[in-house]
PDB file of C-alpha atoms in Angstrom:
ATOM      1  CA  UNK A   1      69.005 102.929 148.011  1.00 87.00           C
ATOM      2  CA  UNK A   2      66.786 105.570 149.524  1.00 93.00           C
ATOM      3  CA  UNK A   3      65.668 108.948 148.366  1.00 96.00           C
ATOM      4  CA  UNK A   4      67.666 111.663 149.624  1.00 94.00           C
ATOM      5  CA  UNK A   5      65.940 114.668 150.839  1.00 93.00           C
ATOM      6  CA  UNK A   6      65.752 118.661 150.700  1.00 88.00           C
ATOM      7  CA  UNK A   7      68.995 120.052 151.804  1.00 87.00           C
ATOM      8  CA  UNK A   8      71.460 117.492 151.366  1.00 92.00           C
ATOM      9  CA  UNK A   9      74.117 119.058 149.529  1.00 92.00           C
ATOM     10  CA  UNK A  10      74.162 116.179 146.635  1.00 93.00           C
ATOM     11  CA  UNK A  11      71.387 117.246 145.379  1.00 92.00           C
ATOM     12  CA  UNK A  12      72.495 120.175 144.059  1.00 92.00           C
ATOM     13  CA  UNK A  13      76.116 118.665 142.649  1.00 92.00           C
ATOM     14  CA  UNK A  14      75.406 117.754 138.355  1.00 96.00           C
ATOM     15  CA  UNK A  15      75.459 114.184 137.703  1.00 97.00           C
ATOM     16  CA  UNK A  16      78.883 112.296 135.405  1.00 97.00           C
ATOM     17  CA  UNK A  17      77.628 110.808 132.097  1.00 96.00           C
ATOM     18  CA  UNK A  18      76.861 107.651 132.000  1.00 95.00           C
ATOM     19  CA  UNK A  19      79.884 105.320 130.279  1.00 92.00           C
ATOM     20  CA  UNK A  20      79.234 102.007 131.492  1.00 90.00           C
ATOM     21  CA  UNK A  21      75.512 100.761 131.190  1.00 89.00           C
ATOM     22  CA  UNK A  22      76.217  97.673 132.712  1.00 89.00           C
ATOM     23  CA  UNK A  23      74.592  98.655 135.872  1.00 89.00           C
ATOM     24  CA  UNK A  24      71.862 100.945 134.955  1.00 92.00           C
ATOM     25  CA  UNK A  25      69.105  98.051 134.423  1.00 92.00           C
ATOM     26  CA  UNK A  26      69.247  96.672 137.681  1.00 93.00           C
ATOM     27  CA  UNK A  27      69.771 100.340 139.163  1.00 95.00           C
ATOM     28  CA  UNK A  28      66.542 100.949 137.000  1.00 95.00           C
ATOM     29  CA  UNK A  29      64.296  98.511 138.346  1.00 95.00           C
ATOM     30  CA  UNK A  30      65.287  99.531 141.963  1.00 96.00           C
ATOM     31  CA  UNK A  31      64.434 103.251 141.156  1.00 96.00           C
ATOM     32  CA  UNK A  32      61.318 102.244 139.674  1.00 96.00           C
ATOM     33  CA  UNK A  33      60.405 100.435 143.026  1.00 96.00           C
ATOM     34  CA  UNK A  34      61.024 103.446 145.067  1.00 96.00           C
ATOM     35  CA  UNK A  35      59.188 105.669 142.861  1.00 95.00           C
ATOM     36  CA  UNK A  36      56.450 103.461 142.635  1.00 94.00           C
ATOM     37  CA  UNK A  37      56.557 102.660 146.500  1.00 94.00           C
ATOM     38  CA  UNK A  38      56.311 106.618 146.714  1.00 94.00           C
ATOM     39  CA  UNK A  39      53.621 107.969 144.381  1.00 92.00           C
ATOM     40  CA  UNK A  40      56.295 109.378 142.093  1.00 93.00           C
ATOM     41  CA  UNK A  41      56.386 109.356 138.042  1.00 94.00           C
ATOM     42  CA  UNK A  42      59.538 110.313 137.576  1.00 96.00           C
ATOM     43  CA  UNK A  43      63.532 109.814 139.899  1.00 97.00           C
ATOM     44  CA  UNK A  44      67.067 111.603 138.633  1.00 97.00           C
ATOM     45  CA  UNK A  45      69.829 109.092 140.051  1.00 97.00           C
ATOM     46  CA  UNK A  46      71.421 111.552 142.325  1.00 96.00           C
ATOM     47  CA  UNK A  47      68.005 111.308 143.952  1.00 96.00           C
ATOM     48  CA  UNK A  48      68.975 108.198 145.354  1.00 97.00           C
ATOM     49  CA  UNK A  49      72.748 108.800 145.918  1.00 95.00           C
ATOM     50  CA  UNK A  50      74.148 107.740 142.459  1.00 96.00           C
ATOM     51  CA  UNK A  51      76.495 109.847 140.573  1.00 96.00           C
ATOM     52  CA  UNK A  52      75.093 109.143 137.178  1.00 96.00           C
ATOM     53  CA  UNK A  53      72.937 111.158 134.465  1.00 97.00           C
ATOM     54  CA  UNK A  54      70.227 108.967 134.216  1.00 97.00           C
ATOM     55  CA  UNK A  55      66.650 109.189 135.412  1.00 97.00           C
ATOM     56  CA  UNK A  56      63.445 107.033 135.004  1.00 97.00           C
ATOM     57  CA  UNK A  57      60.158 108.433 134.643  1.00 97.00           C
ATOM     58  CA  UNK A  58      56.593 106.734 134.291  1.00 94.00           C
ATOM     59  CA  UNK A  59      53.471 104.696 135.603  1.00 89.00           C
ATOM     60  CA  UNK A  60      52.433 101.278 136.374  1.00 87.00           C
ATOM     61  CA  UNK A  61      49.702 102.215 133.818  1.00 90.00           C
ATOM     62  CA  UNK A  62      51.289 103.481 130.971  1.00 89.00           C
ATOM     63  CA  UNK A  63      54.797 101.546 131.562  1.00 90.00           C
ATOM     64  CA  UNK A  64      58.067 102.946 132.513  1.00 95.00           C
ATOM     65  CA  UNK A  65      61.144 104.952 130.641  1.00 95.00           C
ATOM     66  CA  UNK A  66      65.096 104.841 131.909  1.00 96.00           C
ATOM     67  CA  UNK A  67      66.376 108.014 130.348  1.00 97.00           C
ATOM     68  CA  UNK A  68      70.978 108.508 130.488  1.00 97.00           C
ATOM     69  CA  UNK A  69      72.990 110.981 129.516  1.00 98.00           C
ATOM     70  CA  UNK A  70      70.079 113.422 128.055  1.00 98.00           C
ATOM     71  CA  UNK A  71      70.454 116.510 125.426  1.00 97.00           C
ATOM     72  CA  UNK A  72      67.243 118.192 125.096  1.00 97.00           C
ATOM     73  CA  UNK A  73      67.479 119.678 121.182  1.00 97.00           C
ATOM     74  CA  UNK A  74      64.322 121.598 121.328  1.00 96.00           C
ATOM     75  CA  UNK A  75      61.732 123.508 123.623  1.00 96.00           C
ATOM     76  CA  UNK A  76      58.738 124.647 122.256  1.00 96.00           C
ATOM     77  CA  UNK A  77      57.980 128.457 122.495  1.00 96.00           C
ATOM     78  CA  UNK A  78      54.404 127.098 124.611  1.00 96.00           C
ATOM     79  CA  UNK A  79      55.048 126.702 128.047  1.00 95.00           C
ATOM     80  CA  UNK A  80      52.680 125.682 130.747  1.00 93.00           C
ATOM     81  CA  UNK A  81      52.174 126.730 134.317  1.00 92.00           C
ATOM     82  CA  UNK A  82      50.977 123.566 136.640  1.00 90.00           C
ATOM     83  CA  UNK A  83      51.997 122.749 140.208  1.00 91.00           C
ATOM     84  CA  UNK A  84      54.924 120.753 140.746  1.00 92.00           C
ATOM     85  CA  UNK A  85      56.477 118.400 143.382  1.00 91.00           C
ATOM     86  CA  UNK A  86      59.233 116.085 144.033  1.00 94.00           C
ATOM     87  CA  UNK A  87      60.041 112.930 146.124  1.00 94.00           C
ATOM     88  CA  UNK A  88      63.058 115.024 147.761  1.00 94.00           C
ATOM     89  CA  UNK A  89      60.986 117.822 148.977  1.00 91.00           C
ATOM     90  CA  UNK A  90      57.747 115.771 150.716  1.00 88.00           C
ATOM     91  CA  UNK A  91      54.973 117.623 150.295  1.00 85.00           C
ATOM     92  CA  UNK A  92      56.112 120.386 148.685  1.00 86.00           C
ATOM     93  CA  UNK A  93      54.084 121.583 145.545  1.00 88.00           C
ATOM     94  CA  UNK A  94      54.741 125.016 143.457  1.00 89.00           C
ATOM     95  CA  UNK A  95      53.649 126.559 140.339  1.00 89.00           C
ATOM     96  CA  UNK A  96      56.414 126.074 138.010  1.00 92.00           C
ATOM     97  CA  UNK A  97      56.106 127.072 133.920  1.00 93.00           C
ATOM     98  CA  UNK A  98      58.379 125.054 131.866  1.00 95.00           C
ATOM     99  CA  UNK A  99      57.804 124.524 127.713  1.00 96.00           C
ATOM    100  CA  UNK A 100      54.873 122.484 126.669  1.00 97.00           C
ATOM    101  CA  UNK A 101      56.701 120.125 124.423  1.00 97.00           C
ATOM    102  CA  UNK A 102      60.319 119.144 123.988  1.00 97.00           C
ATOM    103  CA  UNK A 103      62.234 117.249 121.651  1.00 98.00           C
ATOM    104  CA  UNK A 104      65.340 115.460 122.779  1.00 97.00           C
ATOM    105  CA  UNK A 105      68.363 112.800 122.571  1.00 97.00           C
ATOM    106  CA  UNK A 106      69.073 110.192 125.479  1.00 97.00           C
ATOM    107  CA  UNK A 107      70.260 106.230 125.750  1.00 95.00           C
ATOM    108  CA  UNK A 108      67.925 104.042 127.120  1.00 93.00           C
ATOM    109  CA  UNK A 109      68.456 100.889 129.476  1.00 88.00           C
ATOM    110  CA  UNK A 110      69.957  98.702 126.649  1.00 87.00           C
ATOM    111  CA  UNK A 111      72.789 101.333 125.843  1.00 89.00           C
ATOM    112  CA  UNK A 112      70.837 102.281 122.377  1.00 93.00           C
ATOM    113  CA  UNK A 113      71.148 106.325 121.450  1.00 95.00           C
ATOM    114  CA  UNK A 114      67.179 107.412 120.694  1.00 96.00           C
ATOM    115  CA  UNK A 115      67.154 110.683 118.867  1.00 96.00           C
ATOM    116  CA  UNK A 116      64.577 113.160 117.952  1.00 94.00           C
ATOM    117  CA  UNK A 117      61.893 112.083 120.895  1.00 95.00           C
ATOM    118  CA  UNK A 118      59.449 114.245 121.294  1.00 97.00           C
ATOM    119  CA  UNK A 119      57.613 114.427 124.737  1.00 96.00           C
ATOM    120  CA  UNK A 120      54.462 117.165 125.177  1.00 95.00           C
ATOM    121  CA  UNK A 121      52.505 117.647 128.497  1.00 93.00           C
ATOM    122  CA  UNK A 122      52.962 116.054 131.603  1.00 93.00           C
ATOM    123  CA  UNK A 123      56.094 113.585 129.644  1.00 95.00           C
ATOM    124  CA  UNK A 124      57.325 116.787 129.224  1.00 96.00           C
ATOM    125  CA  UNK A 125      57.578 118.389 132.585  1.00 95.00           C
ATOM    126  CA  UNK A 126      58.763 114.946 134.107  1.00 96.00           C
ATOM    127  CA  UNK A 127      61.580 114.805 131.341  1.00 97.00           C
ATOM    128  CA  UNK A 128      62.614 118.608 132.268  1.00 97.00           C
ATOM    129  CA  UNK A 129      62.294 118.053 136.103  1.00 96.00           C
ATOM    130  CA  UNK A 130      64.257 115.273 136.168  1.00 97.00           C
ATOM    131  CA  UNK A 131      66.864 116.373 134.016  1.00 97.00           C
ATOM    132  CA  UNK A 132      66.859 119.593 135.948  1.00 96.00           C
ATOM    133  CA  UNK A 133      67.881 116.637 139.049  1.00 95.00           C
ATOM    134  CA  UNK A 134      70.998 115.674 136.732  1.00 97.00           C
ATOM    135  CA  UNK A 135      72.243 119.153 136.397  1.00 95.00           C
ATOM    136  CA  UNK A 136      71.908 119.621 140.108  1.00 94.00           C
ATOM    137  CA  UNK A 137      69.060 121.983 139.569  1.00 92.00           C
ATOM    138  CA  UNK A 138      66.078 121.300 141.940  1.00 90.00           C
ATOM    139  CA  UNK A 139      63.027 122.629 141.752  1.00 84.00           C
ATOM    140  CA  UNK A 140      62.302 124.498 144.405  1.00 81.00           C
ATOM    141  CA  UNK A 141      65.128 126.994 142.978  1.00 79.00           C
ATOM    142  CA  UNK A 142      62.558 127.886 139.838  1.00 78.00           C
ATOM    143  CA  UNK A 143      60.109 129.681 142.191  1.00 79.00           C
ATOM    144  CA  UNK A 144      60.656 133.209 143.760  1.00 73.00           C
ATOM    145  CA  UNK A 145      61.521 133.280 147.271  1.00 74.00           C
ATOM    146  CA  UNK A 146      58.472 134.628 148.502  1.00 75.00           C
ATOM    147  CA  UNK A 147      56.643 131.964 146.603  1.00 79.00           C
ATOM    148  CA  UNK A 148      59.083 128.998 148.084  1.00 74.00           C
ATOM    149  CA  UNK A 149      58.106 130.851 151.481  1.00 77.00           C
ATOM    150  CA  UNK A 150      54.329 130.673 151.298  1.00 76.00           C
ATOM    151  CA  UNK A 151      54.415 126.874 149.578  1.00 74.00           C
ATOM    152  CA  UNK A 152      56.504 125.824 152.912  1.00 77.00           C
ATOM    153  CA  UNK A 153      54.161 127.297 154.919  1.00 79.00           C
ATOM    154  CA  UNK A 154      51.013 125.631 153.445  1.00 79.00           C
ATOM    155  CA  UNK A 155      53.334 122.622 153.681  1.00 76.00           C
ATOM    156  CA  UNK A 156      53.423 122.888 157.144  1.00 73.00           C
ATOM    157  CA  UNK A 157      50.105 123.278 157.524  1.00 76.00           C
ATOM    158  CA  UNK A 158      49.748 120.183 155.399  1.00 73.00           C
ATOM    159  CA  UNK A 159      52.242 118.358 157.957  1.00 69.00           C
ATOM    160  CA  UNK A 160      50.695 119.879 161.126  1.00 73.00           C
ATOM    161  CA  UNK A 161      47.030 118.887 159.888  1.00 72.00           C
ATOM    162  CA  UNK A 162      47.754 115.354 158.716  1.00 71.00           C
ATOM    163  CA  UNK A 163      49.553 114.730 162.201  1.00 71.00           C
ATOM    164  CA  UNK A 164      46.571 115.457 163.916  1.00 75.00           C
ATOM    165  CA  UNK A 165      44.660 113.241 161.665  1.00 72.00           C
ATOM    166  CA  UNK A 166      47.075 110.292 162.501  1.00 71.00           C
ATOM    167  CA  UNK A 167      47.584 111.118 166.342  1.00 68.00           C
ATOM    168  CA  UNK A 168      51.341 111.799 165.523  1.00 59.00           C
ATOM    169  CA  UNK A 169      53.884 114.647 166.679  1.00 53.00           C
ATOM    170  CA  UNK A 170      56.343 115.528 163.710  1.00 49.00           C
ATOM    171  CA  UNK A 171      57.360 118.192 162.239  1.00 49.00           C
ATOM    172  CA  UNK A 172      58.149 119.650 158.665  1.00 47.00           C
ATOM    173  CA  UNK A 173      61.072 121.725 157.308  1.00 47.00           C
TER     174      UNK A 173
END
């Protein structure tokens, strides 16, 4: 299992519900190593090649959340404007303004329907950027394209400067 990366067409193909949860633990715990192993706090399935609506979100801190087949039932009127990124597009970071709190239904790992859970702040924008993931929404697509331009071109920067740092030649999309 490895994370799939800007431009690769599955990425932007919605995710099947999830029927048979017989899988999804040990999926889980693999997904939670790879986020983990790459700074993230939150990976959709299709992320990592799997054709399934479930993501998992979280920190080693706070503890971590599998989240299948989510409905989001309400979006507060309050959104927020912070700077995004995602383990498919490696430092890449852009403004994006999504609602401050939410208020959905999902399974979690044990096959168990949780209804009416709220999430506000940072919960919240995980929740709604990974489920963006599911419907094969990423978020790169929730910017203008001059403001996709310039954050590629400050990620190249990024790339060019920390190759110098490490005495390395590569180069950024």
């Amino acid at each position: 299992m490895e994370i799939l990366k800007d431009g690769d067409p599955f990425l932007q193909s919605p995710t099947k519900l999830v029927e048979d949860f017989s899988t999804i633990k040990d999926e889980s715990y693999k997904m939670v190593q790879i986020m983990i192993e790459n700074k993230g706090i939150g990976l959709a399935a299709n992320q990592v090649g799997l054709d399934k609506s479930f993501f998992v979100m979280g920190s080693e801190e706070e503890g971590f959340l599998t989240i299948a087949n989510p409905i989001i039932k309400e979006i507060s009127e309050e959104t927020v404007s912070i700077e995004e990124g995602c383990l498919s597009f490696p430092n890449l970071y852009v403004n994006i303004t999504r609602p401050k709190e939410i208020v959905t239904r999902f399974i979690d790992m044990d096959g168990k329907e949780q209804d009416n859970i709220r999430f506000e702040g940072m919960a919240a924008r995980v929740f709604l950027h990974e489920y963006d993931h599911l419907q094969g929404i990423t978020f790169d697509s929730r910017v203008s394209p001059m403001r996709l331009r310039m954050a590629k071109k400050k990620r190249s920067k990024l790339v060019k400067k920390m190759n110098r740092k490490n005495g390395t030649k590569s180069r950024s999309k």
